[in-house]
Coordinates of C-alpha atoms (C1' of nucleotides) in Angstrom, one line a residue:
Chain A
M19 CA 13.8 -41.5 6.8
N20 CA 17.0 -40.9 8.1
I21 CA 18.8 -37.5 9.0
H22 CA 20.3 -37.1 5.6
L23 CA 17.2 -37.5 3.8
I24 CA 15.5 -35.1 6.1
L25 CA 18.3 -32.6 5.3
R26 CA 18.4 -33.2 1.5
V27 CA 14.6 -32.9 1.4
M28 CA 14.4 -29.7 3.5
T29 CA 17.3 -27.9 1.9
Q30 CA 17.7 -29.2 -1.8
Q31 CA 14.8 -30.8 -3.9
V32 CA 11.8 -29.4 -2.4
T33 CA 13.1 -25.9 -2.0
D34 CA 14.8 -25.7 -5.2
K35 CA 11.9 -26.9 -7.3
K36 CA 9.3 -25.1 -5.4
E37 CA 11.1 -22.0 -5.5
A38 CA 11.7 -22.4 -9.2
I39 CA 7.9 -23.1 -9.9
Y40 CA 6.8 -20.1 -7.9
E41 CA 9.4 -17.9 -9.7
A42 CA 8.2 -19.3 -13.0
A43 CA 4.8 -18.7 -12.1
I44 CA 5.1 -15.0 -11.1
K45 CA 6.9 -14.3 -14.0
L46 CA 4.5 -15.9 -16.4
L47 CA 1.3 -14.7 -14.5
N48 CA 2.5 -11.2 -14.5
E49 CA 3.2 -11.1 -18.2
R50 CA 0.3 -13.2 -19.2
G51 CA -2.4 -13.1 -16.7
F52 CA -3.8 -16.3 -15.1
H53 CA -6.1 -17.0 -18.2
S54 CA -3.3 -17.6 -20.7
T55 CA -0.5 -19.4 -18.6
P56 CA -1.1 -23.0 -18.8
M57 CA 0.5 -25.3 -16.3
S58 CA 2.7 -26.8 -19.0
L59 CA 4.1 -23.3 -19.6
I60 CA 5.0 -22.7 -15.9
A61 CA 6.6 -26.2 -15.9
K62 CA 8.7 -25.4 -19.0
E63 CA 9.7 -22.0 -17.8
A64 CA 10.8 -23.6 -14.2
N65 CA 12.9 -26.3 -16.0
V66 CA 10.6 -28.8 -14.6
A67 CA 8.3 -31.6 -16.2
A68 CA 4.5 -31.0 -16.1
G69 CA 3.9 -33.8 -13.7
T70 CA 6.3 -32.3 -11.2
I71 CA 4.4 -29.5 -10.3
Y72 CA 1.7 -32.0 -9.1
L73 CA 4.0 -33.4 -6.5
Y74 CA 4.1 -30.2 -4.7
F75 CA 0.6 -28.9 -5.3
K76 CA -2.8 -30.7 -5.4
N77 CA -3.6 -28.5 -8.5
K78 CA -3.4 -25.1 -9.9
E79 CA -6.1 -23.5 -7.8
E80 CA -4.1 -24.6 -4.8
M81 CA -0.7 -23.5 -6.4
L82 CA -2.1 -20.1 -7.1
N83 CA -3.5 -19.5 -3.6
K84 CA -0.3 -20.8 -1.9
L85 CA 1.7 -18.6 -4.4
Y86 CA -0.5 -15.6 -3.4
L87 CA 0.1 -16.0 0.4
E88 CA 3.8 -16.6 -0.3
I89 CA 3.9 -13.1 -2.1
K90 CA 1.7 -11.5 0.6
E91 CA 4.0 -13.0 3.4
K92 CA 7.2 -11.6 1.5
Y93 CA 5.3 -8.0 1.3
S94 CA 4.3 -8.1 4.9
N95 CA 7.9 -8.9 6.1
S96 CA 9.4 -6.2 3.9
L97 CA 7.0 -3.7 5.4
M98 CA 8.7 -3.5 8.7
R99 CA 12.2 -3.7 7.8
G100 CA 14.3 -1.6 9.5
Y101 CA 11.7 -0.8 12.0
L102 CA 12.8 0.0 15.6
E103 CA 10.4 0.2 18.7
T104 CA 12.4 3.5 19.9
M105 CA 11.7 5.3 16.6
P106 CA 9.5 8.4 16.6
V107 CA 6.1 7.4 15.3
R108 CA 6.1 9.6 12.3
D109 CA 9.4 8.4 11.4
A110 CA 8.2 4.8 11.6
F111 CA 5.3 5.6 9.4
E112 CA 7.5 7.0 6.6
L113 CA 9.8 4.1 7.0
V114 CA 7.0 1.7 6.5
W115 CA 5.3 3.8 3.5
R116 CA 8.7 3.7 1.8
N117 CA 9.1 0.0 2.1
S118 CA 5.7 -0.5 0.8
L119 CA 6.7 1.7 -2.2
D120 CA 10.0 -0.2 -2.6
F121 CA 8.6 -3.5 -2.5
K122 CA 6.0 -2.5 -5.2
L123 CA 8.6 -1.1 -7.3
K124 CA 11.4 -3.6 -7.1
R125 CA 9.2 -6.4 -7.2
G126 CA 7.1 -5.5 -10.1
A127 CA 5.9 -9.0 -11.0
E128 CA 5.2 -10.0 -7.5
F129 CA 3.1 -7.0 -7.0
G130 CA 1.5 -7.4 -10.4
V131 CA 0.3 -10.9 -9.4
M132 CA -0.7 -9.6 -6.1
E133 CA -2.9 -7.3 -7.5
Q134 CA -4.3 -9.5 -10.3
F135 CA -5.5 -12.0 -7.7
K136 CA -6.7 -9.5 -4.8
N137 CA -9.8 -8.9 -6.5
S138 CA -10.3 -12.2 -8.3
P139 CA -12.9 -14.6 -7.2
F140 CA -10.2 -17.2 -7.9
I141 CA -8.8 -16.3 -4.6
K142 CA -10.7 -18.2 -1.7
K143 CA -12.1 -16.5 1.4
A144 CA -9.5 -18.7 3.7
T145 CA -6.9 -17.0 1.6
T146 CA -7.9 -13.6 2.1
E147 CA -8.2 -14.1 5.8
E148 CA -4.9 -15.7 6.1
G149 CA -3.6 -12.9 4.4
L150 CA -5.0 -10.2 6.7
K151 CA -3.1 -12.1 9.7
I152 CA 0.2 -11.5 8.0
F153 CA -0.5 -7.8 8.4
S154 CA -0.7 -7.7 12.2
P155 CA 2.8 -5.9 12.9
V156 CA 1.6 -2.8 10.8
I157 CA -1.7 -2.9 12.9
K158 CA 0.2 -2.8 16.1
L159 CA 2.2 0.3 14.9
V160 CA -1.2 2.2 13.8
E161 CA -2.7 1.2 17.3
R162 CA 0.3 3.0 19.3
A163 CA 0.0 6.2 16.9
K164 CA -3.7 6.1 17.7
R165 CA -3.2 6.1 21.3
E166 CA -0.4 8.8 21.3
K167 CA -2.8 10.8 19.3
I168 CA -0.4 11.1 16.5
I169 CA -2.9 10.0 14.0
K170 CA -6.4 10.5 13.9
D171 CA -8.8 7.6 15.3
Y172 CA -9.7 6.2 11.9
P173 CA -11.2 2.5 11.7
D174 CA -8.4 0.3 10.3
S175 CA -10.0 0.1 7.0
I176 CA -9.8 3.7 6.5
F177 CA -6.3 4.2 7.7
H178 CA -5.4 1.4 5.3
A179 CA -7.2 3.0 2.3
L180 CA -6.0 6.5 3.0
F181 CA -2.2 5.6 3.8
F182 CA -1.4 2.5 1.7
A183 CA -3.7 2.3 -1.0
P184 CA -2.3 5.5 -3.1
V185 CA 1.0 3.6 -2.9
G186 CA -0.2 1.0 -5.0
E187 CA -2.1 3.3 -7.3
L188 CA 0.8 5.2 -7.9
V189 CA 3.3 2.3 -8.6
K190 CA 0.6 1.0 -11.2
T191 CA 0.3 4.4 -13.0
H192 CA 4.1 4.5 -13.3
T193 CA 4.4 1.0 -14.5
I194 CA 1.9 1.4 -17.2
Q195 CA 3.3 4.8 -18.5
R196 CA 6.8 3.6 -18.0
T197 CA 7.8 6.7 -16.3
E198 CA 10.4 7.2 -13.4
F199 CA 8.9 7.7 -9.9
T200 CA 11.3 10.4 -9.0
E201 CA 12.3 11.2 -5.5
E202 CA 10.4 14.6 -5.5
E203 CA 7.3 12.7 -6.4
K204 CA 7.9 10.3 -3.5
K205 CA 8.1 13.0 -1.1
L206 CA 5.1 14.7 -2.3
A207 CA 3.0 11.4 -2.4
F208 CA 4.2 10.7 1.1
Q209 CA 3.4 14.1 2.3
G210 CA -0.1 13.5 1.0
C211 CA -0.9 10.3 2.5
W212 CA 0.5 11.8 5.9
D213 CA -1.8 14.7 5.8
A214 CA -4.6 12.5 5.3
V215 CA -4.0 10.5 8.4
K216 CA -2.2 12.8 10.8
N217 CA -3.9 14.6 13.9
Chain B
M4 CA -31.2 -2.3 -45.8
N5 CA -34.3 0.0 -45.9
I6 CA -34.9 2.9 -43.2
H7 CA -37.2 0.5 -41.1
L8 CA -34.6 -2.3 -41.0
I9 CA -32.1 0.4 -39.7
L10 CA -34.5 1.5 -37.0
R11 CA -35.3 -2.0 -35.9
V12 CA -31.6 -2.8 -36.0
M13 CA -30.7 0.2 -34.1
T14 CA -33.5 0.4 -31.6
Q15 CA -34.4 -3.2 -30.8
Q16 CA -32.3 -6.4 -31.3
V17 CA -29.0 -4.9 -31.3
T18 CA -29.7 -2.8 -28.1
D19 CA -31.7 -5.5 -26.4
K20 CA -29.3 -8.5 -26.9
K21 CA -26.2 -6.5 -26.7
E22 CA -27.4 -5.5 -23.5
A23 CA -28.5 -8.8 -22.4
I24 CA -25.2 -10.2 -23.3
Y25 CA -23.2 -7.0 -21.5
E26 CA -25.4 -7.6 -18.3
A27 CA -25.2 -11.5 -18.0
A28 CA -21.3 -10.9 -18.7
I29 CA -21.0 -8.3 -15.7
K30 CA -22.9 -10.6 -13.4
L31 CA -20.9 -13.7 -14.3
L32 CA -17.6 -12.2 -14.5
N33 CA -17.9 -10.7 -11.3
E34 CA -19.1 -13.8 -9.6
R35 CA -16.9 -16.2 -11.0
G36 CA -14.0 -14.4 -12.5
F37 CA -12.9 -14.3 -16.2
H38 CA -11.3 -17.7 -16.3
S39 CA -14.4 -19.8 -15.3
T40 CA -17.3 -17.8 -17.3
P41 CA -17.4 -19.4 -20.6
M42 CA -19.0 -17.7 -23.3
S43 CA -21.7 -20.5 -23.6
L44 CA -22.7 -19.7 -19.9
I45 CA -22.9 -16.0 -20.9
A46 CA -25.1 -17.0 -23.5
K47 CA -27.4 -19.0 -21.4
E48 CA -27.6 -16.3 -18.8
A49 CA -28.4 -13.8 -21.4
N50 CA -31.2 -16.0 -22.8
V51 CA -29.4 -16.0 -26.4
A52 CA -27.9 -18.8 -28.4
A53 CA -24.1 -19.4 -28.1
G54 CA -23.7 -18.1 -31.6
T55 CA -25.5 -14.9 -31.4
I56 CA -22.8 -13.4 -29.2
Y57 CA -20.7 -13.6 -32.5
L58 CA -22.9 -11.5 -34.3
Y59 CA -22.2 -8.5 -32.1
F60 CA -18.8 -9.2 -30.9
K61 CA -15.7 -10.8 -33.2
N62 CA -14.5 -12.9 -30.2
K63 CA -14.2 -13.0 -26.5
E64 CA -11.3 -10.8 -26.3
E65 CA -13.3 -8.1 -28.2
M66 CA -16.3 -8.6 -26.3
L67 CA -14.3 -7.9 -22.8
N68 CA -12.6 -5.0 -24.1
K69 CA -15.8 -3.6 -25.2
L70 CA -17.5 -4.4 -22.1
Y71 CA -14.6 -2.8 -20.0
L72 CA -14.9 0.3 -21.8
E73 CA -18.8 0.5 -21.7
I74 CA -18.3 0.3 -17.8
K75 CA -15.6 2.7 -17.6
E76 CA -18.0 5.1 -19.4
K77 CA -20.7 4.5 -17.3
Y78 CA -18.6 5.4 -14.3
S79 CA -17.1 8.3 -15.9
N80 CA -20.5 9.9 -16.9
S81 CA -21.9 9.1 -13.2
L82 CA -18.7 11.0 -11.6
M83 CA -19.9 14.3 -13.0
R84 CA -23.7 14.0 -12.3
G85 CA -25.0 17.0 -10.7
Y86 CA -22.1 19.2 -11.3
L87 CA -22.4 22.9 -12.0
E88 CA -19.8 25.1 -13.7
T89 CA -21.1 27.6 -10.6
M90 CA -20.7 25.2 -7.6
P91 CA -17.8 26.4 -5.2
V92 CA -14.7 24.1 -6.1
R93 CA -14.6 22.2 -2.8
D94 CA -18.3 21.3 -3.1
A95 CA -17.6 20.0 -6.8
F96 CA -15.1 17.7 -5.1
E97 CA -17.1 16.2 -2.6
L98 CA -19.9 15.8 -5.4
V99 CA -17.4 14.0 -7.6
W100 CA -16.0 11.8 -4.6
R101 CA -19.4 10.9 -3.4
N102 CA -20.5 10.0 -6.9
S103 CA -17.5 7.8 -7.2
L104 CA -18.3 6.1 -3.9
D105 CA -21.9 5.6 -4.8
F106 CA -21.1 4.1 -8.2
K107 CA -18.7 1.9 -6.5
L108 CA -21.1 0.7 -3.9
K109 CA -24.3 0.6 -5.9
R110 CA -22.8 -1.0 -9.1
G111 CA -20.9 -3.6 -7.2
A112 CA -21.0 -6.0 -10.1
E113 CA -19.6 -3.3 -12.8
F114 CA -17.0 -2.1 -10.1
G115 CA -16.0 -5.8 -9.4
V116 CA -15.4 -6.4 -13.1
M117 CA -13.5 -3.0 -13.6
E118 CA -11.2 -3.9 -10.7
Q119 CA -10.6 -7.2 -12.2
F120 CA -9.7 -6.2 -15.5
K121 CA -8.0 -3.0 -14.8
N122 CA -4.7 -4.7 -13.7
S123 CA -5.1 -7.8 -16.1
P124 CA -2.9 -8.1 -19.1
F125 CA -6.0 -9.1 -20.9
I126 CA -7.0 -5.6 -21.4
K127 CA -5.0 -4.2 -24.4
K128 CA -3.1 -1.0 -24.3
A129 CA -5.7 0.7 -26.7
T130 CA -8.3 -0.1 -24.2
T131 CA -6.6 1.5 -21.4
E132 CA -5.9 4.6 -23.3
E133 CA -9.3 4.9 -24.5
G134 CA -10.3 4.8 -21.0
L135 CA -8.3 7.6 -19.9
K136 CA -9.8 9.8 -22.6
I137 CA -13.2 9.3 -20.7
F138 CA -11.9 10.8 -17.8
S139 CA -11.2 14.3 -19.0
P140 CA -14.1 16.1 -17.5
V141 CA -12.8 15.4 -14.1
I142 CA -9.3 16.4 -15.1
K143 CA -10.7 19.8 -16.2
L144 CA -11.9 20.4 -12.6
V145 CA -8.7 19.5 -11.2
E146 CA -7.0 21.9 -13.3
R147 CA -9.3 24.5 -12.3
A148 CA -8.9 23.8 -8.4
K149 CA -5.0 24.1 -8.9
R150 CA -5.2 27.3 -10.7
E151 CA -7.2 28.9 -7.9
K152 CA -4.7 27.3 -5.5
I153 CA -7.3 25.3 -3.6
I154 CA -5.9 22.2 -3.9
K155 CA -2.0 21.4 -4.0
D156 CA -0.2 21.4 -7.5
Y157 CA 0.2 17.7 -7.6
P158 CA 0.7 16.0 -10.9
D159 CA -2.5 14.4 -12.1
S160 CA -1.3 10.8 -11.0
I161 CA -0.5 11.6 -7.4
F162 CA -4.1 13.7 -7.3
H163 CA -5.9 10.7 -8.3
A164 CA -4.2 8.4 -6.2
L165 CA -4.6 10.3 -3.2
F166 CA -8.1 11.5 -4.0
F167 CA -9.7 8.4 -5.7
A168 CA -7.7 5.2 -5.0
P169 CA -8.8 5.2 -1.1
V170 CA -12.4 5.1 -2.2
G171 CA -12.1 1.7 -4.2
E172 CA -9.9 0.3 -1.5
L173 CA -12.7 1.2 1.1
V174 CA -15.5 -0.3 -1.2
K175 CA -13.7 -3.5 -1.8
T176 CA -13.1 -4.0 2.0
H177 CA -16.8 -3.4 2.9
T178 CA -17.8 -5.8 0.1
I179 CA -15.5 -8.4 1.1
Q180 CA -16.3 -8.2 5.0
R181 CA -20.0 -7.6 4.3
T182 CA -20.2 -4.7 6.5
E183 CA -22.3 -1.6 6.2
F184 CA -20.7 1.6 5.0
T185 CA -22.0 4.1 7.5
E186 CA -22.4 7.7 6.6
E187 CA -20.2 8.4 9.5
E188 CA -17.4 6.6 7.6
K189 CA -18.1 8.4 4.6
K190 CA -17.6 11.8 6.3
L191 CA -14.5 10.4 8.0
A192 CA -12.8 9.2 4.8
F193 CA -13.9 12.1 2.5
Q194 CA -12.2 14.5 5.0
G195 CA -9.2 12.3 4.9
C196 CA -8.9 12.4 1.1
W197 CA -9.6 16.3 1.1
D198 CA -6.9 16.8 3.7
A199 CA -4.4 15.0 1.3
V200 CA -5.2 17.3 -1.7
K201 CA -6.3 20.7 -0.2
N202 CA -3.9 23.5 0.2
Chain C
dT18 C1' -40.4 -14.3 -51.0
dG19 C1' -36.0 -12.5 -50.1
dA20 C1' -32.9 -10.8 -46.8
dC21 C1' -31.2 -11.3 -42.6
dA22 C1' -31.1 -12.7 -37.6
dA23 C1' -30.7 -16.0 -34.7
dT24 C1' -29.8 -20.7 -33.4
dG25 C1' -27.3 -24.9 -31.4
dA26 C1' -25.1 -28.9 -32.3
dA27 C1' -20.4 -30.1 -34.2
dT28 C1' -15.5 -28.9 -34.5
dG29 C1' -11.0 -28.8 -33.1
dA30 C1' -7.9 -26.7 -30.1
dA31 C1' -6.0 -25.9 -25.5
dC32 C1' -5.5 -27.5 -21.2
dA33 C1' -5.5 -29.7 -16.4
dT34 C1' -4.5 -33.8 -14.5
dT35 C1' -2.9 -38.7 -14.5
dC36 C1' 0.1 -42.4 -14.2
dA37 C1' 3.0 -45.8 -16.5
dT38 C1' 7.7 -45.6 -16.8
dT39 C1' 12.6 -43.9 -16.1
dT40 C1' 16.1 -42.0 -13.4
dA41 C1' 18.4 -41.1 -8.9
dA42 C1' 19.1 -41.7 -4.2
dT43 C1' 19.5 -44.6 0.0
dT44 C1' 19.5 -48.8 2.2
dT45 C1' 20.7 -53.4 2.8
dT46 C1' 23.4 -57.4 2.4
dG47 C1' 27.0 -60.4 1.6
Chain D
dC28 C1' 33.0 -51.7 0.3
dA29 C1' 30.6 -53.0 -3.7
dA30 C1' 26.6 -54.9 -5.7
dA31 C1' 21.6 -55.5 -5.2
dA32 C1' 17.5 -54.1 -3.6
dT33 C1' 14.3 -50.7 -2.2
dT34 C1' 12.3 -46.3 -1.9
dA35 C1' 11.4 -41.9 -3.7
dA36 C1' 11.7 -38.2 -7.2
dA37 C1' 10.7 -36.7 -11.8
dT38 C1' 9.4 -37.4 -16.2
dG39 C1' 6.3 -36.5 -20.3
dA40 C1' 3.1 -38.7 -23.4
dA41 C1' -1.7 -39.8 -23.2
dT42 C1' -6.4 -38.7 -21.5
dG43 C1' -10.6 -36.6 -20.9
dT44 C1' -12.6 -32.5 -20.5
dT45 C1' -13.8 -27.8 -21.3
dC46 C1' -14.3 -24.1 -24.1
dA47 C1' -14.2 -20.8 -28.1
dT48 C1' -15.7 -20.5 -32.3
dT49 C1' -18.1 -22.0 -36.8
dC50 C1' -21.6 -22.8 -39.9
dA51 C1' -25.6 -25.4 -41.9
dT52 C1' -30.3 -24.9 -40.9
dT53 C1' -34.4 -22.7 -39.1
dG54 C1' -37.3 -18.3 -37.8
dT55 C1' -38.8 -13.7 -38.8
dC56 C1' -40.7 -10.1 -41.0
dA57 C1' -41.2 -6.5 -44.4

DNA sequence: TGACAATGAATGAACATTCATTTAATTTTG
DNA sequence: CAAAATTAAATGAATGTTCATTCATTGTCA
């Protein structure tokens, strides 16, 4: 392999097709669920031959586990967007909370797939563990807030449940009911989450 | 059909086999997920022939939708267990919250199936709507508490997200990590949920 | 014995995956 | 530099398997 080949591989085919496959999979999985999106359909949606998917993934299981991790990583990255060490802690929490909400609202298909897979026996333990690592920046922020006595000294699991779980639930409700999520409601909901964890 | 037959049908076979099928389905769906529990396996687990399932259900889709409703109903009934009109409102909320937690902990398989299906496109809109009706006793309690200014005047969706969503999230975390859910943690978590909604 | 319940082997459709072949890109050679 | 040779990428028809569902047959019981 010479340098040109390496560049091509890195920037063109692999990225393009793999991305196309991921995108197609996200769209279809969200719309139809795992059980009724065959590989052949994903291939068609991605404008790729059925066999091509198997150049990039060992099989369907591996593909979906990788897709899940990819989405989790995107989500995790979006959480800390705009964060500065110098922020007041409470502002940082509002930022992270809003980032979570925005991701789940704007990237509805990704969020749908995440939710569908999160509790499915289909996702392997290794994948779940990998997914936890991705979250570490947020965990650091929580540690800091606990040390400064700004939030209660909850175990991580309880903090996460009180502060983030409601966001997902709300987005699901609004998505199902096809109702607007107003700024008023966002403020109310954040205040509730904050009241649950603040000291 | 004579009266004896009707009685027999109502009390013996139908109930027994249907129940056996439901139980088998819950166990397998929770363990293996929808995509890899074939009807034949459900039949075997229920000690019933494959064809028998089709005496009680039109097809797999109908079976799963009915199963989902059945579970939701059991869950909903368990929520109000022990409730008395005369209770102080805050005690009633703690009761309902603990009932929710107990159900999700003790009936882990049912809870797992519920979670797996809740966000799946597999569940039909009609089923989701039917599932909402089942919840009405709790909604009445919430109305009462709002009127008495004991909890904040949140829209139902926000109340639900703040007060109930964390319970499910916590149970899932503990189930995955195979850790004990201590009484201490339960107290902490309830206090958080209550702080989120109380006035 | 008649009426219904239950069975489970058989059927056919759907699907994941393979692989022989084609197309495209890259390198070598004269 | 162009043509030939090599290597890699991509294709999609074919394969074998899995599975939901059916239905001819058998069992049950009033």
